[in-house]
Each structure stands twice: as C-alpha cells, then as structure tokens.
Coordinates of C-alpha atoms and ligand atoms in Angstrom, one line a residue:
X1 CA -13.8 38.9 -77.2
X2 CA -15.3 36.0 -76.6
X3 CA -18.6 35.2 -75.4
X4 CA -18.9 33.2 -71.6
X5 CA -21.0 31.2 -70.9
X6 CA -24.1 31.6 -68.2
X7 CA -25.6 29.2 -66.4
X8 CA -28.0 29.4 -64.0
X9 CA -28.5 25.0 -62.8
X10 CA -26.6 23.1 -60.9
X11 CA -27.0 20.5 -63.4
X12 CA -24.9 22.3 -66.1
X13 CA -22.8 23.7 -63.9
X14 CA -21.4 20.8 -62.9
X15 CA -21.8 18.8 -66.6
X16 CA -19.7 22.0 -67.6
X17 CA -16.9 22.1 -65.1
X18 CA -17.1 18.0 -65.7
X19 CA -15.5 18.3 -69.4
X20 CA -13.3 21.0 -69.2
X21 CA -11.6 18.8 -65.9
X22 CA -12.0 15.8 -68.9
X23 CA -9.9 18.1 -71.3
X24 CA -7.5 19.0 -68.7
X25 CA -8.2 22.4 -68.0
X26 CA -8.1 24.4 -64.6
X27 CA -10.9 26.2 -62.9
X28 CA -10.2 29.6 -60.7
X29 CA -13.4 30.7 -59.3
X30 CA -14.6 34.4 -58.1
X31 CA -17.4 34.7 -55.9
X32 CA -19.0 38.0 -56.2
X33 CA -22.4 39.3 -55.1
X34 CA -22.6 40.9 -58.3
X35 CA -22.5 45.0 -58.6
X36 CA -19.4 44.8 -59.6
X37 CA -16.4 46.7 -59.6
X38 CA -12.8 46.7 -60.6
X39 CA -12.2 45.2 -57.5
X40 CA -13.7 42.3 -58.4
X41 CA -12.2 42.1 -61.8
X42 CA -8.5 42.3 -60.4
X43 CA -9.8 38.7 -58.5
X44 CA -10.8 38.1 -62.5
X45 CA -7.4 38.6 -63.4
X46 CA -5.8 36.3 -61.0
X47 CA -8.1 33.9 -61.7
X48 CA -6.7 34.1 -65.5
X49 CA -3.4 34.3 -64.2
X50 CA -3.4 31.7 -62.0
X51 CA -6.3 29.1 -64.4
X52 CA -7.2 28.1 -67.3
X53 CA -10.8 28.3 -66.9
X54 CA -12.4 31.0 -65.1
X55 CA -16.1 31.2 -63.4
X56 CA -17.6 33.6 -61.6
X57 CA -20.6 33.8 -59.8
X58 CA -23.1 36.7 -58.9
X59 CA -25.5 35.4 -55.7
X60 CA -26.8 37.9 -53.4
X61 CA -26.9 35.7 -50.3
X62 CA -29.8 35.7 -48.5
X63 CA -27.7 33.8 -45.2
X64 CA -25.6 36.6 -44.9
X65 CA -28.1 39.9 -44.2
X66 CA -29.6 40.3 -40.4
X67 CA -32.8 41.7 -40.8
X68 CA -33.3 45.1 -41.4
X69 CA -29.9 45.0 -43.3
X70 CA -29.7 45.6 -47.1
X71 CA -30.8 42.7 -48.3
X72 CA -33.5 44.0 -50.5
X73 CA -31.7 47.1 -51.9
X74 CA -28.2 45.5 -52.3
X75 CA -27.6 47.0 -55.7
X76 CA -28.9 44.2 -58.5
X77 CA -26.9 45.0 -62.0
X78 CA -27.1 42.0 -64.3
X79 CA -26.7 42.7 -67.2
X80 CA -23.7 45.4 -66.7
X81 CA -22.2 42.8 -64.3
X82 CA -22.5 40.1 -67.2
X83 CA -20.7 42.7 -69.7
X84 CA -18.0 43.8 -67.3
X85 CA -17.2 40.2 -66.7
X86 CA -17.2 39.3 -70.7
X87 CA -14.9 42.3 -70.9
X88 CA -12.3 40.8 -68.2
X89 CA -12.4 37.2 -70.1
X90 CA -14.2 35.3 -67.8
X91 CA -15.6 32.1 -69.3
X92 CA -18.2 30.9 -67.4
X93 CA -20.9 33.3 -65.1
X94 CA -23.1 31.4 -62.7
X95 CA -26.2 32.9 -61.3
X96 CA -28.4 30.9 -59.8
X97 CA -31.5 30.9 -60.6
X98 CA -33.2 30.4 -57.6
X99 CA -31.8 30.3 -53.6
X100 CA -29.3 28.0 -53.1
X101 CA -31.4 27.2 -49.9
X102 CA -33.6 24.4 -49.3
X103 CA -36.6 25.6 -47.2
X104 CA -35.3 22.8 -44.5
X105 CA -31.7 23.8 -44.8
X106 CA -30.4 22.7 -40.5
X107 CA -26.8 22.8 -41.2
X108 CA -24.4 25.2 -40.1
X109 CA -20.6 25.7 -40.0
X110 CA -18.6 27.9 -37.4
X111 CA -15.4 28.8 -37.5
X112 CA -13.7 29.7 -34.0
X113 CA -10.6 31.7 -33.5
X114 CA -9.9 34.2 -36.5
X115 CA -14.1 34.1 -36.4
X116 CA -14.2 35.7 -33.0
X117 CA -14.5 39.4 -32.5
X118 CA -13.9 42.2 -34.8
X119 CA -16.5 41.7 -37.9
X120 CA -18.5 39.1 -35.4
X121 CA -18.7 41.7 -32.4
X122 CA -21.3 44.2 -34.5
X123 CA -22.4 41.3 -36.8
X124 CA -23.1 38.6 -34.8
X125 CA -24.5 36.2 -37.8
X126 CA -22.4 37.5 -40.8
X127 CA -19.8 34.7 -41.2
X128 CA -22.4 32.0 -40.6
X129 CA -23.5 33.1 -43.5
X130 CA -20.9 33.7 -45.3
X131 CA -19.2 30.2 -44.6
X132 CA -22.1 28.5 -45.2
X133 CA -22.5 30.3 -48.9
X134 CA -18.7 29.9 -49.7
X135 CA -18.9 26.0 -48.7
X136 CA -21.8 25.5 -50.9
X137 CA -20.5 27.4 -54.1
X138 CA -17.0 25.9 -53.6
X139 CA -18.5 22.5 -53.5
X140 CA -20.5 23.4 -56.6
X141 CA -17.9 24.9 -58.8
X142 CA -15.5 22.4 -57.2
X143 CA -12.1 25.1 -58.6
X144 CA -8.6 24.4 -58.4
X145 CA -8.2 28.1 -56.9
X146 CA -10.7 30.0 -55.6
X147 CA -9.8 34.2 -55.4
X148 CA -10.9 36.4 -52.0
X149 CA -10.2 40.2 -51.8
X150 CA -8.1 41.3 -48.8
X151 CA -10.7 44.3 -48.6
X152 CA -12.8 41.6 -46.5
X153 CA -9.8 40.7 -44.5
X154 CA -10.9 38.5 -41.6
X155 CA -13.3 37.1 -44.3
X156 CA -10.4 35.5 -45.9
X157 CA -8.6 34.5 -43.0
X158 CA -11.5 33.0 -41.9
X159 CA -12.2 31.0 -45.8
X160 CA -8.7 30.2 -45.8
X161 CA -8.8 28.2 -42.2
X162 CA -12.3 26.6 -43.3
X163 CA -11.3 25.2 -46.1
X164 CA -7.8 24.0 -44.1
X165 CA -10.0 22.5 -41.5
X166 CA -12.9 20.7 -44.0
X167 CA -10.0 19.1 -45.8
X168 CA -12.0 21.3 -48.7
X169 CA -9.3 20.3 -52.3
X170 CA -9.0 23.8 -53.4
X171 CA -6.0 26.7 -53.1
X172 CA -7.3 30.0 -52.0
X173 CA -5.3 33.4 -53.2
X174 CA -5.7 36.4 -51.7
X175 CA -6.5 39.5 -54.0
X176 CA -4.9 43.1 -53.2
X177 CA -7.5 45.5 -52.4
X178 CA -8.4 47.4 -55.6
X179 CA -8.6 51.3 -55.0
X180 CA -9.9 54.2 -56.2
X181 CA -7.5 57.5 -57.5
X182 CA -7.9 58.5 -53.8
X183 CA -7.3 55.6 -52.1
X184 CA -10.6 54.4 -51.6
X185 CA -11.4 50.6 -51.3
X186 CA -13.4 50.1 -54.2
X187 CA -17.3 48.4 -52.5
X188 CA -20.3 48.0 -54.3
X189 CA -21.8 50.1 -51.2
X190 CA -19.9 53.0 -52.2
X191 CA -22.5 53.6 -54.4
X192 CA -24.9 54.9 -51.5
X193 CA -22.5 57.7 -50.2
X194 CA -23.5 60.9 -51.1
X195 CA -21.1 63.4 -52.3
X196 CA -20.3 64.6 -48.1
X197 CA -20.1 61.1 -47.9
X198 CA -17.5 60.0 -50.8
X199 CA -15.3 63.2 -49.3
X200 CA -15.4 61.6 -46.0
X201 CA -14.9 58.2 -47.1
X202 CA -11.7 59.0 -49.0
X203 CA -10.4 60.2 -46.0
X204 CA -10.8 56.9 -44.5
X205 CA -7.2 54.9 -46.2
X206 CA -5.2 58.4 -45.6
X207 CA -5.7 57.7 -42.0
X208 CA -5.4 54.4 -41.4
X209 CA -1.9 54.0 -43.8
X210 CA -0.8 57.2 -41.3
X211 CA -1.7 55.2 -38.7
X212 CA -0.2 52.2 -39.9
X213 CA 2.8 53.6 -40.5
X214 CA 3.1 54.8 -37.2
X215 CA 2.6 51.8 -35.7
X216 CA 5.2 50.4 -38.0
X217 CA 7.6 52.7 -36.8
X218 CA 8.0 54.0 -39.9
X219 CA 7.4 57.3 -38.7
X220 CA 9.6 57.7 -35.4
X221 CA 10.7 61.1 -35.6
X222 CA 8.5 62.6 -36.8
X223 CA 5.9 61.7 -34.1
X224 CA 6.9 61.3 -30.7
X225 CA 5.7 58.4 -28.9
X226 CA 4.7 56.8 -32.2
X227 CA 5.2 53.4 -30.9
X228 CA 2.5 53.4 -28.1
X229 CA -0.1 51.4 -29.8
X230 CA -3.4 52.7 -27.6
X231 CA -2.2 56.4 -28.4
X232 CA -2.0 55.5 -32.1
X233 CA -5.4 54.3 -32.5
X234 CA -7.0 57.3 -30.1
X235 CA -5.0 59.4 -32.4
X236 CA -6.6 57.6 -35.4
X237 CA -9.9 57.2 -34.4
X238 CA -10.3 60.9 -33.6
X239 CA -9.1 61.9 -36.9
X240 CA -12.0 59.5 -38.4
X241 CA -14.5 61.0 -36.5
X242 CA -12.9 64.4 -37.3
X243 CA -13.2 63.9 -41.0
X244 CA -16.8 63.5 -40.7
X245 CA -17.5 59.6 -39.8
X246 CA -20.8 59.2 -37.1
X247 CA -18.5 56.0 -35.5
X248 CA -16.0 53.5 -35.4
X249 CA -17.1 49.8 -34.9
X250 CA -13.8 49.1 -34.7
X251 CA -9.9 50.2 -35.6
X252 CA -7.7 47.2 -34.6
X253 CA -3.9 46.2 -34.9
X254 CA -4.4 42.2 -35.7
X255 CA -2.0 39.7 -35.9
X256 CA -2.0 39.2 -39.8
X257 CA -2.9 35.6 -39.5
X258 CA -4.2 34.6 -36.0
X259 CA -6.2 37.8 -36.1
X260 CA -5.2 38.3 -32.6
X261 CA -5.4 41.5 -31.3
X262 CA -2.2 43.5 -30.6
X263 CA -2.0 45.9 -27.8
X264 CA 2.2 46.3 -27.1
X265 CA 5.3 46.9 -28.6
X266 CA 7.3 45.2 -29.9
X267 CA 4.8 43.1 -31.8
X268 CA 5.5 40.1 -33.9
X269 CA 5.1 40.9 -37.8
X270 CA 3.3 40.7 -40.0
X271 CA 0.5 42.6 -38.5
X272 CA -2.2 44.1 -39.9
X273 CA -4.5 47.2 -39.3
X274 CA -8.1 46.8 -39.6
X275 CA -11.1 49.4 -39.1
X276 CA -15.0 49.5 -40.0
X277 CA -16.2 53.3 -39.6
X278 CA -19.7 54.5 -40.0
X279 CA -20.9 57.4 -42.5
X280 CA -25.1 58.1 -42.1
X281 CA -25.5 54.1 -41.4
X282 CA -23.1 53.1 -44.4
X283 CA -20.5 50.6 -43.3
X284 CA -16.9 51.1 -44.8
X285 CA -14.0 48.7 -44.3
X286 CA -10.9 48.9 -44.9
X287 CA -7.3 47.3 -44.1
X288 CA -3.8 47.8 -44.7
X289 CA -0.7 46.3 -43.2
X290 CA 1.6 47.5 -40.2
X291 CA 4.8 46.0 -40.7
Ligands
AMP301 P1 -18.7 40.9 -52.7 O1 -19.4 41.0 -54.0 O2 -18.8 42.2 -52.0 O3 -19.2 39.8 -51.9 O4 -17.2 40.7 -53.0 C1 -16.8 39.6 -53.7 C2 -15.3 39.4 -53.6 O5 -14.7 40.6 -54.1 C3 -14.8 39.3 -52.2 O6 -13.8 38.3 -52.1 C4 -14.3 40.6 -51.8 O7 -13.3 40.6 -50.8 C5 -13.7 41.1 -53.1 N1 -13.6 42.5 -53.2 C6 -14.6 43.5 -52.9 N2 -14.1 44.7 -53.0 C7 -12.7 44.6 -53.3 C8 -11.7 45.5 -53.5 N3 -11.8 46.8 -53.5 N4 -10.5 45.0 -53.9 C9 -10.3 43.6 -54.0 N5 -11.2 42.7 -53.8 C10 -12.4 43.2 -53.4

C-alpha cells in the first residue's frame, strides 16, 4: 500500500498536479468534508477507475453552515480519514491548512433553475456555499474528472450545470449512493442518531423505493390508484411520520434533470424521487429513481 501524499498549500498543490499533467497522467478529484465513509470511498474508486491520479480533499466549509447549524461539531476525523483514504489508493489528500476564504472574499455564484426550491426552500444559503467551495477547489485541483455522490442529488445537478455554464474544463461523474445492509444512505451525520433514531432512519429508503415504485407503476395491482402522484406522496409521507420522523421538509417527484417538479401522470422519464425528513433536528436525505 502505498503511501499518498498530503498537502496542505496551494503552492504544492498546484507544483504537484503540475508534473504529474508534465508526465501525462490524469487527475480524478473527490471532494469530501472529511468523516468519511464508504460512501465516499466508492467516489474513490471511480476516481481510480476513471484516472490515473487521484486527490481527495477534506475541507469543512465554513460558506456552507447558516448559523446555528453544525458547523462547529461537524465530526473532525483526521487521521482515520487519512488512513481510510491510504487504504482506498488515493494518492494525493489535500487539507488545507487554513480557510480557503480571504477575509474580503465579495464574490458569489448562483445558479438558477435546478438551484430553485427543494434543498434552497429550508436552506436558503446552502448552495451559495456550496458552489462557491466546489468552484474554488475545482479551480485548485484543476482534475480531468471530478466525482459527486447522487446522495446530494440536486447538489450534483446543480455542479454539473455550473461547471456547463462557467465553461469550467473538467467531466463530472455521478457516484451511486453507497448504503448500508439496510438500505441506509451512508452520511457522516448518521453518526448523531441515536439507536430510536438509526431504527427510524432505516426506515427511511424502504419507503421511498415503495413509493417510487408506485409512482413508477411498477406496482399497479397491487395498489389501486397507484398512479395518482399527490396520493402517493400523502401515502408516503404518512408512513415517514409513522415510522417515527418529527417532519418532512420535503418528498418530491423531480424531473431527473430539470429538477422540475412533477405533479401528473403520465410523466416524462427519467424522474426521480427526492425527500429530506427530520429525526430530533437531524436532517436525512435520500433519493432514488421513479422510472
Ligand atoms: P460530504 O463529505 O458530505 O460533503 O460529501 C462528499 C461527497 O460524498 C459528496 O459528493 C456526496 O454526495 C458524497 N456522498 C456522501 N454520502 C454518500 C453516499 N452514501 N453515497 C455516495 N456518495 C456519497
């Protein structure tokens, strides 16, 4: 196994990426905010897959919190998230070593459309942040490929039409969401449910696939009037709230790429079906598709 390298200035970053481009190698990059997960290492794997160089990076970004969010107590796991990474081959780990903010930073980036509703209606500034963070890493690491979980779905979408729209030279690949044996989306916040919690949680993928399904029409039959899309989700988000969830911010069929909400049969495909539920303040995501 061997060793990657880590680098915490921009300086070597860049000399870094510099000669392996000057030997002819290929950079996949995999942002991460670090506690990770296996998740994050099936982005690793693409990476290897689709690169020959891979870099990660482990940034808890500031831009991205509102206050009184978790900022301070996102989980911080260095040195197991260095050793998980050395484990998945991963040759190069940047962590900066100090915020990638100047104290005058003015400039901002919005994306419109896919960046509308959904995520933005119960966290107004999340994708600022989150655009502005992925703009500045991309144009540090400066990869062929850069890898985005599905888990974040209208995350990606909205990377994907940023980096269309900014002319920004790299491909971006979209990672499967990464599970657990129950069909939990693997997150680093799953690490503050308690037990109730994880129960409930797991609960979360059974209904929404059901759901999906339905929707789908995979289950006509077996449910009558499976195909009326506002019953489906009433249906659905009572079962959520049944298995033990406080709320739902939101339980959504999308249009898979415009994001565009879906409300009648028949409906073009791909779509996809998207929901955020709340467990004792804990925010869970997760997505599947719907035909
Ligand atoms: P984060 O560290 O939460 O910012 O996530 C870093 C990257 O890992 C993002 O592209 C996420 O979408 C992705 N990711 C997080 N959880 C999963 C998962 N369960 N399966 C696949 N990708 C994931």
């Amino acid at each position: 196994m061997s060793q990657p390298l880590i680098i915490r200035s921009l300086r070597e970053l860049r000399a870094q990426i510099w000669e392996w481009r000057g030997s002819g190698e290929t950079i996949g990059y995999v942002p991460t905010m670090g506690a990770l997960h296996e998740g994050h290492l099936s982005l690793i794997k693409i990476s290897r897959q689709k690169a020959s160089k891979t870099v990660a990076s482990i940034y808890v970004n500031p831009a991205q919190f509102a206050p009184g969010e978790d900022f301070d107590s996102y989980p911080r796991e260095e040195q197991s998230d260095i050793d998980k990474l050395t484990r998945a081959g991963c040759d190069l780990i940047y962590i900066p070593s100090s915020s990638l903010y100047a104290n005058d930073h003015s400039t901002y980036i919005k994306v419109n459309g896919v960046g509308d509703g959904l995520e933005t209606d119960h966290r107004p500034s999340f994708f600022e942040g989150v655009v502005l963070i992925v703009m500045k890493l991309l144009n540090r690491v400066a990869p062929d490929v850069a890898i985005f979980g599905e888990k974040d779905y209208q995350q990606l979408t909205i990377i994907r039409k940023m980096v269309r729209d900014m002319d920004i030279p790299v491909k971006i690949i979209g990672g499967p969401i990464a599970r657990d044996a129950h069909g939990l989306a693997l997150s680093s916040r799953n690490a503050y449910l308690d037990e109730d919690g994880l129960c409930t949680a797991r609960q979360l993928n059974k209904i929404l696939h059901r759901c999906a399904r339905e929707l789908a029409g995979e289950l006509a039959g077996e449910l009558a009037g499976s195909a009326d899309i506002d019953e489906s989700l009433t249906r659905a988000k009572a079962d959520i709230i049944a298995a033990g969830f406080d709320s739902i911010d939101y339980l959504e069929l999308v249009d898979s790429r415009s994001l565009a909400i879906i409300t009648q049969t028949p409906f073009t495909k791909p779509a996809r079906l998207l929901v955020v539920a709340r467990y004792k303040g804990i925010r869970l995501l997760d997505n599947c598709a719907a035909g």
